[in-house]
Short mmCIF file of C-alpha atoms and ligand atoms in Angstrom, two decimals:
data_model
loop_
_atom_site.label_atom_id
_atom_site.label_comp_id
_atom_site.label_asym_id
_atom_site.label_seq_id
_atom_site.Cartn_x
_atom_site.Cartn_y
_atom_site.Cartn_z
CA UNK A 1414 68.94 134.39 49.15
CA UNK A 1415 72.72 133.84 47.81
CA UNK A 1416 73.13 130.47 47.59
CA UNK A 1417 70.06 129.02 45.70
CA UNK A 1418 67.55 126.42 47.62
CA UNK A 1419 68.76 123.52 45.34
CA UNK A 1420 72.16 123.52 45.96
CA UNK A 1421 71.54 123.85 49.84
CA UNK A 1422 68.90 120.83 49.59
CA UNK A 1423 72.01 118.74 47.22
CA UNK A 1424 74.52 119.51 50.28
CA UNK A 1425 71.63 117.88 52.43
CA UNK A 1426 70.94 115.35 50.52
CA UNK A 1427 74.73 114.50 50.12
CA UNK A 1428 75.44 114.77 53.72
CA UNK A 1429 72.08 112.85 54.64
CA UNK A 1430 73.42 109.40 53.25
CA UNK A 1431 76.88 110.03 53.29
CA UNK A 1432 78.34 106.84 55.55
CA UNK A 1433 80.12 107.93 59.51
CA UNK A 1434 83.00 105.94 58.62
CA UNK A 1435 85.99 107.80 58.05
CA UNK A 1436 87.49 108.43 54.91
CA UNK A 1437 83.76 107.14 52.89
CA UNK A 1438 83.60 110.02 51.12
CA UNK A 1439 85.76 110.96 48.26
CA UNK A 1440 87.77 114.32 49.53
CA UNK A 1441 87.67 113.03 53.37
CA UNK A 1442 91.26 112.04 53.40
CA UNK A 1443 93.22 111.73 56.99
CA UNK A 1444 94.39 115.28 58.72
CA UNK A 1445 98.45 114.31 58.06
CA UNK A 1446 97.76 114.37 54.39
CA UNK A 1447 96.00 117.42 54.23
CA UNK A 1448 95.09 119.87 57.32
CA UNK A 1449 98.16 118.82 59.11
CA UNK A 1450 100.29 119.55 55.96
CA UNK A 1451 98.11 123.01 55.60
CA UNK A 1452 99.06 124.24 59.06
CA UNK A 1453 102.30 123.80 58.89
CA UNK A 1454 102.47 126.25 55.87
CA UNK A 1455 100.06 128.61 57.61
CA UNK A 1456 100.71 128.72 61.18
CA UNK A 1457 104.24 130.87 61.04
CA UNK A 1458 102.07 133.10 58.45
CA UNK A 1459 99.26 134.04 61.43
CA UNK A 1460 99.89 137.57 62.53
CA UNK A 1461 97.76 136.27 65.90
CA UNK A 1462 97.17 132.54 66.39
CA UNK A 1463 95.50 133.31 69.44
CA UNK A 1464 92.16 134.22 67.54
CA UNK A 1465 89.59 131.84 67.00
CA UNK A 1466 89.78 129.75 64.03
CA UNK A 1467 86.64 128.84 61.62
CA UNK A 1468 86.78 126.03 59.55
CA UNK A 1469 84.28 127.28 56.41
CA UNK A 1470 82.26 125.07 54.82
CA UNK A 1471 83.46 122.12 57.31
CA UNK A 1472 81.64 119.15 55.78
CA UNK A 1473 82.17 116.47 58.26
CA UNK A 1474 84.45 117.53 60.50
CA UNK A 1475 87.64 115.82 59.96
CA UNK A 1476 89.59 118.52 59.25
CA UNK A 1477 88.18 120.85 62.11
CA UNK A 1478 88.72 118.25 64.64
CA UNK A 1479 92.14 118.57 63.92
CA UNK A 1480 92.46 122.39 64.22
CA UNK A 1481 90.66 121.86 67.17
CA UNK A 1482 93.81 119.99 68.96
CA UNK A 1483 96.20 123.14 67.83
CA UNK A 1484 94.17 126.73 68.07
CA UNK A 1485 92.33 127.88 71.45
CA UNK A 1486 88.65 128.35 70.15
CA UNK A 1487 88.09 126.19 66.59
CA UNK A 1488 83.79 126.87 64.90
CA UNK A 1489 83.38 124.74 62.13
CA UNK A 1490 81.08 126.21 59.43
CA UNK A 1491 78.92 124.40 56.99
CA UNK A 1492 75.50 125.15 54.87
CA UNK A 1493 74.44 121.90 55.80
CA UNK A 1494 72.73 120.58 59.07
CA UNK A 1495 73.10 117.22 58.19
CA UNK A 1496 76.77 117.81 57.67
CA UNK A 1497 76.97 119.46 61.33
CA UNK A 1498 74.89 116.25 62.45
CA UNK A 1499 77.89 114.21 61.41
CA UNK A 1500 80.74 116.93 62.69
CA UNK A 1501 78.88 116.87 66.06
CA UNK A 1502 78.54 112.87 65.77
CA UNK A 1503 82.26 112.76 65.48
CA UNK A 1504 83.23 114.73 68.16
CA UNK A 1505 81.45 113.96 71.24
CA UNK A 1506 83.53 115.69 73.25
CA UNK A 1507 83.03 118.80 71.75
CA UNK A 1508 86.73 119.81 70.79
CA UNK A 1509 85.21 122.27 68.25
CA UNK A 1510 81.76 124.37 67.85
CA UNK A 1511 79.79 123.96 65.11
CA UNK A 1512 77.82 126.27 63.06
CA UNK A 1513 75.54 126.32 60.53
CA UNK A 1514 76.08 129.66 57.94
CA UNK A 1515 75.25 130.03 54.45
CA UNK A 1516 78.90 131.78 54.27
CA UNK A 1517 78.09 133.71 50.94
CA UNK A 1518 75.43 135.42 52.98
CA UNK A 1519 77.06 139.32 53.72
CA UNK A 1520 74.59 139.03 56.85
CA UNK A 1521 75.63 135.81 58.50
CA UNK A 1522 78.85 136.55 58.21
CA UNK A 1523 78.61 139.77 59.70
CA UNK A 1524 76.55 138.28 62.46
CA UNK A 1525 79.57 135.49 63.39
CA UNK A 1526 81.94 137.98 63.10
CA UNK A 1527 80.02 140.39 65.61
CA UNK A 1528 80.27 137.34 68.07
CA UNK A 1529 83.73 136.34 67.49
CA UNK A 1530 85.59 139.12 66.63
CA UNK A 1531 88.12 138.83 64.20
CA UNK A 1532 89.27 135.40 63.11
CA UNK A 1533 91.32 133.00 60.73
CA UNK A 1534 89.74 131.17 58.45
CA UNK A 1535 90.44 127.69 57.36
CA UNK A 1536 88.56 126.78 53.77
CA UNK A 1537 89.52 123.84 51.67
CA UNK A 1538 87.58 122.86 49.05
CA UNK A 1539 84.22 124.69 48.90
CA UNK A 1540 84.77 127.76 46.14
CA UNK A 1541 85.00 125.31 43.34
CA UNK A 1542 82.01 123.33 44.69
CA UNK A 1543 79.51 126.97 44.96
CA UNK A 1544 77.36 128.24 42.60
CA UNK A 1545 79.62 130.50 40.27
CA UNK A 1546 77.59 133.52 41.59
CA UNK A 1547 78.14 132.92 45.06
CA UNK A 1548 82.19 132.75 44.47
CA UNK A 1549 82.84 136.23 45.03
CA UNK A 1550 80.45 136.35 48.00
CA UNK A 1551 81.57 133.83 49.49
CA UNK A 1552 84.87 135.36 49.19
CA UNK A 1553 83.27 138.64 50.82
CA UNK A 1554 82.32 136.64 54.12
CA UNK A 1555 85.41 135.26 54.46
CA UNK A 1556 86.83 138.97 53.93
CA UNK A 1557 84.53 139.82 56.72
CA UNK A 1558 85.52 137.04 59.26
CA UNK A 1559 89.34 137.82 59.00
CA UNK A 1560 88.45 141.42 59.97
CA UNK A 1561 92.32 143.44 60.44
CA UNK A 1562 93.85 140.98 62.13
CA UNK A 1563 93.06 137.58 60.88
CA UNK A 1564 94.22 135.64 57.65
CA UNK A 1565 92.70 133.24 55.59
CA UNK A 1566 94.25 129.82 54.39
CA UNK A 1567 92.44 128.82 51.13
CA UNK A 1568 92.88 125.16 49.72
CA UNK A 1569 91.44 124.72 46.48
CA UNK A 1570 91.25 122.58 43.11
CA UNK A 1571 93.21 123.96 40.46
CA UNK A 1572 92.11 124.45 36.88
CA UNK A 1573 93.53 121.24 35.84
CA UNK A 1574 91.52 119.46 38.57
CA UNK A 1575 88.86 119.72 35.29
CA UNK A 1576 90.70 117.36 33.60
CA UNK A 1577 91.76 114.74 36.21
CA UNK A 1578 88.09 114.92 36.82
CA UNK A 1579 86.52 114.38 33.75
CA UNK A 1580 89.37 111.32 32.90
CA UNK A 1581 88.02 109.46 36.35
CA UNK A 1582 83.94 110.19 35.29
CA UNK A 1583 84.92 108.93 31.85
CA UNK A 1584 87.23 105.86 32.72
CA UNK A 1585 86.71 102.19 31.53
CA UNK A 1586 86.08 101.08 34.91
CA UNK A 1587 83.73 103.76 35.33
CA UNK A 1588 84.44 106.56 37.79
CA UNK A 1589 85.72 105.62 41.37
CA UNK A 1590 82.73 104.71 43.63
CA UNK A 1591 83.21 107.24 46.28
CA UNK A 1592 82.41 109.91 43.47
CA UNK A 1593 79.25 108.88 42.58
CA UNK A 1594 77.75 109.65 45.52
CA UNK A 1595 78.49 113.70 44.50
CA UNK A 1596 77.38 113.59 40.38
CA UNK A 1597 74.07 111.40 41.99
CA UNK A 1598 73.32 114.51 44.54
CA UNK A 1599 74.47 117.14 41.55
CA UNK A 1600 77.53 118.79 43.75
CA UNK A 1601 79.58 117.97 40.76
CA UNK A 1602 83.12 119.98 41.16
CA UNK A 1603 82.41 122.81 38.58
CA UNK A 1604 86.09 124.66 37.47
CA UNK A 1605 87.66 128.29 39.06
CA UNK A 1606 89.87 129.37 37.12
CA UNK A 1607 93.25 130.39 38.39
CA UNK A 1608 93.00 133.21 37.83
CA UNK A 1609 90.11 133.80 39.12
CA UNK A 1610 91.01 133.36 42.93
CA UNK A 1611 93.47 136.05 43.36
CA UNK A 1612 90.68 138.19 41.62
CA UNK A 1613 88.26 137.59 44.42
CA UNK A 1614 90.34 138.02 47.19
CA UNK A 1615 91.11 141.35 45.88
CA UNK A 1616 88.11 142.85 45.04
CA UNK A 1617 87.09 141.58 48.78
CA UNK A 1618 89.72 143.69 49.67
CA UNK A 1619 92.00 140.80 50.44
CA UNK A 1620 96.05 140.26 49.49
CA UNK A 1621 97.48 137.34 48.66
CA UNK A 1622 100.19 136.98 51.53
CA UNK A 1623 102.23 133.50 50.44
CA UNK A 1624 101.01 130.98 47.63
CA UNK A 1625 101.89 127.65 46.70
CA UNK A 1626 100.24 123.95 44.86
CA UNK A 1627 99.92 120.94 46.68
CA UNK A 1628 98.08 118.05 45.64
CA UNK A 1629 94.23 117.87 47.05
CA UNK A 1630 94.81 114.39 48.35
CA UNK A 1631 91.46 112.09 48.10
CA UNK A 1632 90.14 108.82 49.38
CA UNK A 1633 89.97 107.19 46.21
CA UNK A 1634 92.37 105.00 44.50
CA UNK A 1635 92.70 104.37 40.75
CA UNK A 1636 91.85 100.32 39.26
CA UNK A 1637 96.01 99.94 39.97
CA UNK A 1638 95.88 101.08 43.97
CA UNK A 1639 97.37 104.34 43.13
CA UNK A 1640 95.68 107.37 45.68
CA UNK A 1641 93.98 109.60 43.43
CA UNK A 1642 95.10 113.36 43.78
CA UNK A 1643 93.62 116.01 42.25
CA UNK A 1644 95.78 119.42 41.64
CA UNK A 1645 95.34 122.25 43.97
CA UNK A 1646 96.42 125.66 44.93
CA UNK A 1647 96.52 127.03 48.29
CA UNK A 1648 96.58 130.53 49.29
CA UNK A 1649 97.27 132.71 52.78
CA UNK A 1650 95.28 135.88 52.25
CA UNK A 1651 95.07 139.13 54.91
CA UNK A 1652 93.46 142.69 54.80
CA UNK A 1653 95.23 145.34 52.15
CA UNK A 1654 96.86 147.30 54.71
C1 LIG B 2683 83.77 119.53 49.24
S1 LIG B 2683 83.09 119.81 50.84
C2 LIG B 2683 84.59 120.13 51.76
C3 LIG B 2683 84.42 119.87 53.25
C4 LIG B 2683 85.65 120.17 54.12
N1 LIG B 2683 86.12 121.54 53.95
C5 LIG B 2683 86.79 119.20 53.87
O1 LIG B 2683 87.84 119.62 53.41
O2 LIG B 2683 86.59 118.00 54.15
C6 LIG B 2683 82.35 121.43 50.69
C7 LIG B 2683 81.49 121.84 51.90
O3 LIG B 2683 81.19 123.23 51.76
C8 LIG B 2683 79.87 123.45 52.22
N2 LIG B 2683 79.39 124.71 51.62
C9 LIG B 2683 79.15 124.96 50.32
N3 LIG B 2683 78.73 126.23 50.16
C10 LIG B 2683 78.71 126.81 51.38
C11 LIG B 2683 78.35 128.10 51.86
N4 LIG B 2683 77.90 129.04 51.04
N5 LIG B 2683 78.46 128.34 53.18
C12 LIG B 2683 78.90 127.37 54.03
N6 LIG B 2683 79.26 126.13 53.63
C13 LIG B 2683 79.15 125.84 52.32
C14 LIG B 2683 79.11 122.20 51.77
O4 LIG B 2683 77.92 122.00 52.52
C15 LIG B 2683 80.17 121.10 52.00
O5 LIG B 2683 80.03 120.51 53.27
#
């Protein structure tokens, strides 16, 4: 098994007694500060927006609902079922599918990609939160979902995230509430370096097409009402041709 029984039962436990409301937990910020700003860098960069679109490692929802309302066919992804139970809870329409795949699994993503054929990928904050071990398989699914003719769009924390971090865990006032939540259930954000993601994508046979930093905008607000934003990288990735 790639991803290790404890870290799937933390993700369940997280999701479990995370609140419905939206924006309760700490990275669940509003689509026009983060998704919405992602697709506009991404969308002109799709060699076929037609294909369906899977939101990896989904979490809630929030973010896939949004895709939902601009591509055709939108899956959202996740490890955990009670993070589906709260996509699906949120979308009662059913705008997107939902999915649950241990994406660092060569196997499950073969089997989605079997179904749907190539696709884009949407993944924003999940390589920094895996097991260090499951980084570069987890890169190797999404390799496999893309298939020739879809691309990836990769938003994640930047080294120096570390350091933001560590300042808010350590501050007077004690760290902002909404993190607590994620040391309590140990899915602490552990630290990729920058390096490190352009080295995945490659050795999963991946090129980096268009790069770029953006601010990973939060839910959480320092003791003087500033939004707390943590610094992030994004990346559109394809196949080596
Ligand atoms: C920090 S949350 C980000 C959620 C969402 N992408 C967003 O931006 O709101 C990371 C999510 O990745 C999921 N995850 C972690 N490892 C995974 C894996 N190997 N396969 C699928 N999902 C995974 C976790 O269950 C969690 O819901």
């Amino acid at each position: 098994m790639s991803v290790t029984s404890r870290y799937r039962q933390a993700w369940e436990g997280f999701w479990n007694e995370a609140p419905d409301e939206p924006g309760a937990v700490f990275w669940d910020a509003e689509p026009a500060v983060t998704v919405g700003v992602h697709l506009a860098l991404f969308a002109p960069l799709l060699a076929d927006s037609g294909l369906p679109l899977v939101d990896l490692g989904c979490g809630n929802g929030t973010q896939t609902r949004f895709l939902a309302d601009h591509f055709p066919r939108v899956l959202g992804a996740d490890l955990s079922t009670s993070a589906l139970d709260h996509a699906r809870r949120a979308d009662p329409t059913g705008r997107a599918e939902y999915r649950r795949i241990d994406a660092a699994e060569k196997g499950a993503a073969e089997t989605l990609h079997a179904e749907l054929g190539d696709a884009n990928v949407y993944m924003r904050g999940v390589l920094h939160q895996c097991e260090p071990e499951d980084r570069q398989p987890l890169v190797g699914g999404m390799a496999t979902l893309v298939g020739e003719r879809g691309r990836v769009f990769l938003a994640e924390l930047a080294e120096a995230a570390g350091t933001v971090l560590r300042g808010l865990a350590q501050s007077p006032e004690g760290p902002p509430a909404k993190l607590a939540p994620v040391f309590r259930h140990g899915i602490a954000p552990g630290e990729v370096a920058d390096a490190a993601v352009p080295e995945y994508l490659r050795s999963a046979g991946l090129t980096v097409v268009a790069s770029g930093e953006l601010p990973l905008v939060t839910t959480e607000h320092t003791a003087d009402g500033t939004r707390i934003e943590l610094p992030s990288k994004w990346i559109v990735a394809a196949r080596e041709s």
